[in-house]
mmCIF file of C-alpha atoms in Angstrom:
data_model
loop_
_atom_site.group_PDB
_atom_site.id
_atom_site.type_symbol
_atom_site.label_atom_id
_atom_site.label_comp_id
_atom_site.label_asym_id
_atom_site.label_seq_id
_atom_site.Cartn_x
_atom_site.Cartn_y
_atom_site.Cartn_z
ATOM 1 C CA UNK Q 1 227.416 -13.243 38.157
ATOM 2 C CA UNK Q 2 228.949 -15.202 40.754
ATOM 3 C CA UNK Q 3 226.925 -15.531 43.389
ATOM 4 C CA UNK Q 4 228.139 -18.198 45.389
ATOM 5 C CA UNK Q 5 231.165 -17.133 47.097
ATOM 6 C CA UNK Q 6 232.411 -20.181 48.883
ATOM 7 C CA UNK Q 7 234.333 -19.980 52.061
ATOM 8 C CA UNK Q 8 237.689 -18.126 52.069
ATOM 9 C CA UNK Q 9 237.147 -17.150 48.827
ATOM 10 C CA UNK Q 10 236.517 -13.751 49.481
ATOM 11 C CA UNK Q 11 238.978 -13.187 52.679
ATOM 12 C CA UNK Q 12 241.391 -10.052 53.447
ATOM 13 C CA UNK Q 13 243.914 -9.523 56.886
ATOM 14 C CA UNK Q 14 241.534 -10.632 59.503
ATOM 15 C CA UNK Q 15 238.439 -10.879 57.369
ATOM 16 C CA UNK Q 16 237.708 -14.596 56.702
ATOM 17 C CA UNK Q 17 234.360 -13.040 54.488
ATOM 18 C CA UNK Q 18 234.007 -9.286 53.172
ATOM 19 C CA UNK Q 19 231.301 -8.838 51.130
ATOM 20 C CA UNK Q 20 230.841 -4.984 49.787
ATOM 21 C CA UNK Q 21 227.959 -3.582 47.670
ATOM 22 C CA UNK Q 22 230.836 -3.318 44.722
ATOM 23 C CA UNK Q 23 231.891 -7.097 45.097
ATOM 24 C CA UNK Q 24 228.281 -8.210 45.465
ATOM 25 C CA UNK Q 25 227.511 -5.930 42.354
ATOM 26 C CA UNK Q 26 224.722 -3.990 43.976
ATOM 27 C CA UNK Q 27 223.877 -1.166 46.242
ATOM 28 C CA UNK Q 28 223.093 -1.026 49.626
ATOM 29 C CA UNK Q 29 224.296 -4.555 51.823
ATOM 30 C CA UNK Q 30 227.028 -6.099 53.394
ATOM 31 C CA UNK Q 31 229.382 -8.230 55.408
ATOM 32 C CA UNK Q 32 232.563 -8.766 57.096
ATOM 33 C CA UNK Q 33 233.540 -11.452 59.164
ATOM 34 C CA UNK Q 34 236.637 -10.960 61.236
ATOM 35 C CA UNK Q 35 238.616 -13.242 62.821
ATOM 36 C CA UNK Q 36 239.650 -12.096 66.138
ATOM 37 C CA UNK Q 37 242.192 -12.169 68.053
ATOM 38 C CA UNK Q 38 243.365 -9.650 70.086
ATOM 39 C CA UNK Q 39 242.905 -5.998 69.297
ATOM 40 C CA UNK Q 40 241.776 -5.009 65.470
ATOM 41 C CA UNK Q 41 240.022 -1.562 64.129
ATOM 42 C CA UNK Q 42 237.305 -1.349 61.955
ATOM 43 C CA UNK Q 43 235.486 1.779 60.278
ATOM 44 C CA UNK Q 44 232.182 2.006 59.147
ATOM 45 C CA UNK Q 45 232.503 4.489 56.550
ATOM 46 C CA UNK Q 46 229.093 5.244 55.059
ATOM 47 C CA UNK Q 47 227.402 2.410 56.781
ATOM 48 C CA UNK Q 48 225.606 1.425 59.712
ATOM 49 C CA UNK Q 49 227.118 -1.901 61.020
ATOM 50 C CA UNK Q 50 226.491 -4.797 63.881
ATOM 51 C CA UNK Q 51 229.206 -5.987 65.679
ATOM 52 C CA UNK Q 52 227.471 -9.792 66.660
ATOM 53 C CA UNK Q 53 229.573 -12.412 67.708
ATOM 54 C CA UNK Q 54 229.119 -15.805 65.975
ATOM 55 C CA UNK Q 55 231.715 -17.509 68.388
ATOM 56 C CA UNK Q 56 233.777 -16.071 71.551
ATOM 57 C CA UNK Q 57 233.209 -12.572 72.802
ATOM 58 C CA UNK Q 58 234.446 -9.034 72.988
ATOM 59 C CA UNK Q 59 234.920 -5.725 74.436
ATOM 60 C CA UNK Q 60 233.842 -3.102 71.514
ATOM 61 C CA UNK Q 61 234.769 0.843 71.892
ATOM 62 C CA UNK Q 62 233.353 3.351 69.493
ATOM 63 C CA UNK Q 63 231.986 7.127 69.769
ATOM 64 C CA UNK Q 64 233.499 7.544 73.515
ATOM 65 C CA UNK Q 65 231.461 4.106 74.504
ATOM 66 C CA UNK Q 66 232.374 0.699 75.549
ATOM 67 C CA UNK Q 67 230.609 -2.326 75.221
ATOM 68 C CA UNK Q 68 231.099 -5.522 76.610
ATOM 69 C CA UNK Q 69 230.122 -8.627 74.243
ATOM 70 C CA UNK Q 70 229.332 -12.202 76.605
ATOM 71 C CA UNK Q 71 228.676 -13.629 73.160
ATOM 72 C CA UNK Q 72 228.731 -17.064 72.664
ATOM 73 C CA UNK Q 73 230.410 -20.925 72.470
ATOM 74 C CA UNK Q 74 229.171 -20.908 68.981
ATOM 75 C CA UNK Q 75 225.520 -20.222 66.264
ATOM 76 C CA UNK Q 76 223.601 -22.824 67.565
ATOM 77 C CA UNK Q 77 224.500 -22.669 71.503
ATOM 78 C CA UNK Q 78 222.402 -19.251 72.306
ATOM 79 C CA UNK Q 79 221.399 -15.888 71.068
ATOM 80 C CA UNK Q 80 224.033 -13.568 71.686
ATOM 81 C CA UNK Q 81 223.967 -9.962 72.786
ATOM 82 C CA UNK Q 82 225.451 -7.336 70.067
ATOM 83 C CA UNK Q 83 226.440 -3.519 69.780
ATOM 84 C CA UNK Q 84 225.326 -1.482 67.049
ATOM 85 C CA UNK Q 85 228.168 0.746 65.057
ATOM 86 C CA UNK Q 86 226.933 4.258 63.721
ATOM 87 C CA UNK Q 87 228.131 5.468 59.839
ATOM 88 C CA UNK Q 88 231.263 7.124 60.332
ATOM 89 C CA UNK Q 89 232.592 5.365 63.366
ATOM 90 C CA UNK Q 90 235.788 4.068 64.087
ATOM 91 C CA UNK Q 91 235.246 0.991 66.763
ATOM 92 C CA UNK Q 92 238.453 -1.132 68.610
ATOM 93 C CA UNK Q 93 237.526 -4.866 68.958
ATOM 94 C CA UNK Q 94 239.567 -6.553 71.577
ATOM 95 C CA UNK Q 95 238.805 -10.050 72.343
ATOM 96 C CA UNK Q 96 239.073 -13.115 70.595
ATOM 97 C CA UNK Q 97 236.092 -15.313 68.371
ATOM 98 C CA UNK Q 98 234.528 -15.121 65.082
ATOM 99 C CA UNK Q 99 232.705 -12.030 65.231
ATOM 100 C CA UNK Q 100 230.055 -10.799 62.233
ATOM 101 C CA UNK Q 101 229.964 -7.221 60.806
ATOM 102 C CA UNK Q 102 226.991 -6.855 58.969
ATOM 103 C CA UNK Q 103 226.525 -3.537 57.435
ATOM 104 C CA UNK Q 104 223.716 -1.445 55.015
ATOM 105 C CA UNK Q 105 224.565 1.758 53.329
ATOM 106 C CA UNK Q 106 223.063 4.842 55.156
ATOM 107 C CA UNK Q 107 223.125 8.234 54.904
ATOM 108 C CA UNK Q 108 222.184 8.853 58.847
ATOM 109 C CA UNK Q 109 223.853 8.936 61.819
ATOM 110 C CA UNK Q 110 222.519 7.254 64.585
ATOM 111 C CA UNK Q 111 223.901 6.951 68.222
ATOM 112 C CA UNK Q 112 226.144 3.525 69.582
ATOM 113 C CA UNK Q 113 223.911 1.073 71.243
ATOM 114 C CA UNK Q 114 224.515 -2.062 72.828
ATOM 115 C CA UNK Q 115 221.880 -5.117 73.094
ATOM 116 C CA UNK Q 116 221.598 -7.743 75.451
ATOM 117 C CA UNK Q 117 220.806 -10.850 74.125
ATOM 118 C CA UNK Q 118 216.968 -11.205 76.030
ATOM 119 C CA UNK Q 119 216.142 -8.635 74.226
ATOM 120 C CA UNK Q 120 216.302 -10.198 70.969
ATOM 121 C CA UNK Q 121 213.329 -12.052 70.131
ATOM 122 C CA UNK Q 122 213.697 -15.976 69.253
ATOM 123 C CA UNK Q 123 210.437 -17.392 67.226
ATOM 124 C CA UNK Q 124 209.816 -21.090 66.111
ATOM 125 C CA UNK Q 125 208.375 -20.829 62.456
ATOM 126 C CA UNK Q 126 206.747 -23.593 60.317
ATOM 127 C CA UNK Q 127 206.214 -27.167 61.579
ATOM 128 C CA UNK Q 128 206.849 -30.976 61.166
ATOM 129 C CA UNK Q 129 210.094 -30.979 58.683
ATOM 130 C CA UNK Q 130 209.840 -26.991 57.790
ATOM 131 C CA UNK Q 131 210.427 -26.116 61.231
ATOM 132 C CA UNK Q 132 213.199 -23.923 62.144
ATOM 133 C CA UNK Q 133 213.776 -20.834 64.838
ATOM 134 C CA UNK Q 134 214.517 -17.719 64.011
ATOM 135 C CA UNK Q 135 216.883 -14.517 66.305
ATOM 136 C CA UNK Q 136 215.359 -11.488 65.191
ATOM 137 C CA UNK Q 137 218.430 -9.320 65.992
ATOM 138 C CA UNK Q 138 217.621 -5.725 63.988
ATOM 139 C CA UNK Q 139 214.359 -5.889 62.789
ATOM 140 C CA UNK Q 140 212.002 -2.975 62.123
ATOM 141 C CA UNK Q 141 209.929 -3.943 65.660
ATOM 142 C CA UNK Q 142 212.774 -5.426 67.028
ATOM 143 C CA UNK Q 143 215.909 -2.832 66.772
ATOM 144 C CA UNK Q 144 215.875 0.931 65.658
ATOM 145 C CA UNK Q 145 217.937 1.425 62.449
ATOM 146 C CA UNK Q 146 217.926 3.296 59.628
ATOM 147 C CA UNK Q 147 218.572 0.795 56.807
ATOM 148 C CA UNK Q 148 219.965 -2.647 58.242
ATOM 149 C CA UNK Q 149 217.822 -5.767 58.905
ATOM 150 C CA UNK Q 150 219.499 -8.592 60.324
ATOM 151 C CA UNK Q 151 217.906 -11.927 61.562
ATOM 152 C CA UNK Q 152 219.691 -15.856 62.121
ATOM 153 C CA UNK Q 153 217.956 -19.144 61.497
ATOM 154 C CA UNK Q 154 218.495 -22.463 62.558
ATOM 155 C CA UNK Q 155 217.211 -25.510 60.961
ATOM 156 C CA UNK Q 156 217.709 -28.740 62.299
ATOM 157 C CA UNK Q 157 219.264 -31.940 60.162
ATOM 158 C CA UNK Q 158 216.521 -32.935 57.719
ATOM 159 C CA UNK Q 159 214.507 -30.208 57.388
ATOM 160 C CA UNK Q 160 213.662 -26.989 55.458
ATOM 161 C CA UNK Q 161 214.183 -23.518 55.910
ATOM 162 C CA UNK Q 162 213.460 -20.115 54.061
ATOM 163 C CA UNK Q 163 210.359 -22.295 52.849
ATOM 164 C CA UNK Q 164 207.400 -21.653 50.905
ATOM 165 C CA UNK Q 165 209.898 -20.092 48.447
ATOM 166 C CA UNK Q 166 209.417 -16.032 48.642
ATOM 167 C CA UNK Q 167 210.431 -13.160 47.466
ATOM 168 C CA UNK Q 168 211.460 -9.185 47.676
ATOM 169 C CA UNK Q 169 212.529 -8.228 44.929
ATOM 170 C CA UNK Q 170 210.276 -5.362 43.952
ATOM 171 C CA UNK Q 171 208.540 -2.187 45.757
ATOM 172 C CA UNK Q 172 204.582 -2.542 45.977
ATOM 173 C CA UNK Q 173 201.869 -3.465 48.313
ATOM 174 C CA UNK Q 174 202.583 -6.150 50.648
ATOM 175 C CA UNK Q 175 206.417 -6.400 49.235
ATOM 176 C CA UNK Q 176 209.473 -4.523 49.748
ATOM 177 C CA UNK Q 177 212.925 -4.472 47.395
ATOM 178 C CA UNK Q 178 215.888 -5.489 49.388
ATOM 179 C CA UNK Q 179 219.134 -7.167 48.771
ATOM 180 C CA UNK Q 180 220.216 -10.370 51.111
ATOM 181 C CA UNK Q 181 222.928 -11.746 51.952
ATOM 182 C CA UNK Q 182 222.880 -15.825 53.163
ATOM 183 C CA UNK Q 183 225.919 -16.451 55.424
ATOM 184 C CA UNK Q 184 226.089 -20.188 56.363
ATOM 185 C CA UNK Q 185 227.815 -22.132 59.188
ATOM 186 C CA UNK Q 186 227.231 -26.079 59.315
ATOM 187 C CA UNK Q 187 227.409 -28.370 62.514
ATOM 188 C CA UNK Q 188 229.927 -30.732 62.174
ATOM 189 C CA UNK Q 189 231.503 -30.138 59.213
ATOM 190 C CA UNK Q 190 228.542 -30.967 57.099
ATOM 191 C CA UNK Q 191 226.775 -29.654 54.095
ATOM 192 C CA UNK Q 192 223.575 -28.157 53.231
ATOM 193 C CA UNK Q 193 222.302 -26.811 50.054
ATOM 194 C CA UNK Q 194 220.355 -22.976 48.636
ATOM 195 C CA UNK Q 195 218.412 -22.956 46.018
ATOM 196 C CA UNK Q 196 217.596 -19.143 44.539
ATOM 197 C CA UNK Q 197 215.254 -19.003 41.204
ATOM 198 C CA UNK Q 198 213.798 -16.218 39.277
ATOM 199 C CA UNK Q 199 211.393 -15.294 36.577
ATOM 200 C CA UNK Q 200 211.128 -15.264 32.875
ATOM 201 C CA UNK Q 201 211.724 -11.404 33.150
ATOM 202 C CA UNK Q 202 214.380 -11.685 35.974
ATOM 203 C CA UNK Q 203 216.109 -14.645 35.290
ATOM 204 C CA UNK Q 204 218.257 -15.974 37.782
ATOM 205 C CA UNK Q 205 219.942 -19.515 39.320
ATOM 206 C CA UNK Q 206 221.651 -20.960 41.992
ATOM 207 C CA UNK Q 207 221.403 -24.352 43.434
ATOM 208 C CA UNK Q 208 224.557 -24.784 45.687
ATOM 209 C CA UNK Q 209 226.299 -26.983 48.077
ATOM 210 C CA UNK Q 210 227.183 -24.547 51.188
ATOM 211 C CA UNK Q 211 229.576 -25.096 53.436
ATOM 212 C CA UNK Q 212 230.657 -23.304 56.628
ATOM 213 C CA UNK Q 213 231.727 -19.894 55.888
ATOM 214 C CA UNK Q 214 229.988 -19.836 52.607
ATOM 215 C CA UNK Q 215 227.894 -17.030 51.324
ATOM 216 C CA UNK Q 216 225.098 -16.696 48.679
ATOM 217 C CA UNK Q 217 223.849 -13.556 47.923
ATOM 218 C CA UNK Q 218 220.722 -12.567 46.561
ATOM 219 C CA UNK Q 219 219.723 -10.001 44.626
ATOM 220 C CA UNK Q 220 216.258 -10.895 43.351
ATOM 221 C CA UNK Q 221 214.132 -13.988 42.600
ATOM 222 C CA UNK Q 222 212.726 -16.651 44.531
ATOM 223 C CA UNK Q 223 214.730 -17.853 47.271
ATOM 224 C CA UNK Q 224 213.890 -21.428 49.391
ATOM 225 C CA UNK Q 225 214.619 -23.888 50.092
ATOM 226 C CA UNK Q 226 217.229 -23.877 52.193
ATOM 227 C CA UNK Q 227 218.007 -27.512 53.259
ATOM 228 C CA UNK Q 228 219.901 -28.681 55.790
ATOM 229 C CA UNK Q 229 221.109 -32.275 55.333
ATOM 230 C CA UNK Q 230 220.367 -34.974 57.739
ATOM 231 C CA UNK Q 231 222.391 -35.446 60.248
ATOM 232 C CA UNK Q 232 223.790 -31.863 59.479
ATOM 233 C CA UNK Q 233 222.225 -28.294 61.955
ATOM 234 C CA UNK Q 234 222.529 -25.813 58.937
ATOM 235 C CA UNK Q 235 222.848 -21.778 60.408
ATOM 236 C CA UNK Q 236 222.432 -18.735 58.637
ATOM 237 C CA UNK Q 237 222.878 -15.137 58.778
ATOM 238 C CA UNK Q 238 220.473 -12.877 57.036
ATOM 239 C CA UNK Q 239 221.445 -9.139 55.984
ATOM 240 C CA UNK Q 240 219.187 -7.284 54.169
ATOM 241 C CA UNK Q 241 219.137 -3.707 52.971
ATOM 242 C CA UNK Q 242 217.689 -1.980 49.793
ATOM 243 C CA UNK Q 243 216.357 1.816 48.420
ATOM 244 C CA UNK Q 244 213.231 2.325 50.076
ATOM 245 C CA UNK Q 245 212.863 5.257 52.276
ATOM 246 C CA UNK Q 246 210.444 2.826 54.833
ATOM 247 C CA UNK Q 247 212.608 0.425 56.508
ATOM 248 C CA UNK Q 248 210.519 -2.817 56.146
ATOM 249 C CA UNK Q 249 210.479 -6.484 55.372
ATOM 250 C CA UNK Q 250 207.348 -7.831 53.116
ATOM 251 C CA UNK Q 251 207.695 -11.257 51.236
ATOM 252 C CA UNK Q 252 206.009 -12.245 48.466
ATOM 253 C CA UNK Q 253 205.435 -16.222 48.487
ATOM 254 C CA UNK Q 254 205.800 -17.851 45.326
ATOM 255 C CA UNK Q 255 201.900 -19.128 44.579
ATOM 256 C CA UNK Q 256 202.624 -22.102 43.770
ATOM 257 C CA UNK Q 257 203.819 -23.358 46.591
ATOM 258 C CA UNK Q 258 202.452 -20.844 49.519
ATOM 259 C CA UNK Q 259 200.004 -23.552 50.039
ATOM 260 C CA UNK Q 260 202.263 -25.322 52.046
ATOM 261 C CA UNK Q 261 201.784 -23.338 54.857
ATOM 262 C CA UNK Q 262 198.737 -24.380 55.534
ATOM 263 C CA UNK Q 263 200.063 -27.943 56.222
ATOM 264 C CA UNK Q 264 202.025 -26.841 58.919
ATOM 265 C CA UNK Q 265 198.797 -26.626 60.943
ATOM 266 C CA UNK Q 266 198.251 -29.966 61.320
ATOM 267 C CA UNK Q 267 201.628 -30.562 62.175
ATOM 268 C CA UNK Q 268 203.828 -30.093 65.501
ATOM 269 C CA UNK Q 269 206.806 -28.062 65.670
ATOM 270 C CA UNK Q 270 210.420 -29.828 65.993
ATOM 271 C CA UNK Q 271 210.966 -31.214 69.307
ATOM 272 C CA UNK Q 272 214.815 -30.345 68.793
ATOM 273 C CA UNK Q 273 213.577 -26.680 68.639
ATOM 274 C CA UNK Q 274 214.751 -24.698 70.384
ATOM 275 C CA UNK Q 275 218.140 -24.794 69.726
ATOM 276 C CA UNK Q 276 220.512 -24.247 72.943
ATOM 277 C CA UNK Q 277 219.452 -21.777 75.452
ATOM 278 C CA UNK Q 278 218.514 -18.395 75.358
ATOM 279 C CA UNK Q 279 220.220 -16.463 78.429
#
């Protein structure tokens, strides 16, 4: 299985990235980028989708609303406000950026809704060379949803992200089973790298160079680090979806190295964090 779809690789019409539960060989997650520029449709079909721009803004009309996107210069300059697309939906983009769609299988209808970007909570996790911040876009306590989770990081040259390495891969206490989908944009033309791992039972591997516009995707196992090279800001884009009927996210650290954590208490957070400015 191919699951390092490098950038460009996976483009149609105005989609630089589409990502579909049938090209990602699973059942429940995905993601379209589009590249905008003017006036462009999109349908939801039997998903629930975000419209959230990773550069420029735009004006987004769907179910007899309209929404107007500020969005942003670019990933690491602020949080950006966002509109949420209901299954079934046809929605008319006008405006002009790179704007995300990600998108979860659901079999509910929910109503439009548009976010301003204060309302999205922005966290510094981890410390000293794991530290990194984190836009909690359409979490369970962030964002009502049926099915989607959505989240951004931002690690700064040299350090580590998506670190102790964890997991959700299966339903049980303290874990939930959900796809992901890593969508990476680099500063500067640079370079970072993912590594994904699994078990004896679940074997699985990917250690790969990502580039901007790359995606990994991640359908079990132990994912972490993810490194951004010095020199290099590394951004992603998480989307997550998966069967249960209880929209949550639980990791599972892998024990041998959750004890890393407990390092990070000793040790200050970034001084480049935060990244930008939230508005």
């Amino acid at each position: 299985m191919n699951l390092h779809r490098p950038a460009g690789s996976t483009a149609a019409g105005p989609f630089s990235t589409v990502i579909t539960p049938e090209s990602a060989n699973w059942g429940y997650s995905g993601l379209r980028v589009l590249e905008l520029d003017g006036t462009e449709t999109v349908t939801t079909g039997g998903f629930e989708a975000l419209v959230l721009p990773l550069s420029g803004s735009c004006t987004v009309a769907v179910d007899g609303e309209k929404f107007e996107l500020a969005g942003r210069t670019g990933v690491f300059d602020a949080v950006t406000d966002f509109a949420y697309l209901p299954s079934g939906s046809e929605a008319t983009l006008t405006g002009s950026g790179r704007i995300a769609l990600p998108a979860a299988k659901t079999g509910k209808k929910l109503s439009a809704r548009y976010q301003p970007a204060a309302a999205t909570p922005s966290e510094l996790r981890g410390a000293g060379n794991c530290s990194r911040q984190v836009n909690n876009y359409c979490l369970p306590d962030t964002f009502e949803a049926d099915q989607l989770l959505v989240c951004e990081v931002l690690t700064p040259g040299g350090n580590w992200s998506s670190y102790p390495p964890h997991k959700h891969d299966e339903a049980r206490e303290g874990e939930s089973e959900l796809e992901e989908i890593y969508y990476f944009e680099v500063a500067d033309q640079g370079m970072g790298y993912q590594r994904v791992y699994g078990t004896a039972e679940r074997p699985i591997e990917v250690l790969a160079e990502v580039r901007g516009g790359d995606v990994v995707l991640i359908p079990h196992g132990w994912h972490g680090p993810s490194m951004a090279a010095p020199g290099y800001d590394l951004y992603y884009l998480n989307v997550m979806a998966g069967p249960g009927q209880e929209r949550a996210w639980l990791i599972c650290d892998d024990p041998a190295h959750g004890w890393v954590r407990q390092t990070w208490e000793s040790q200050d957070v970034d001084p480049r964090l935060p990244f930008g400015r939230k508005p």
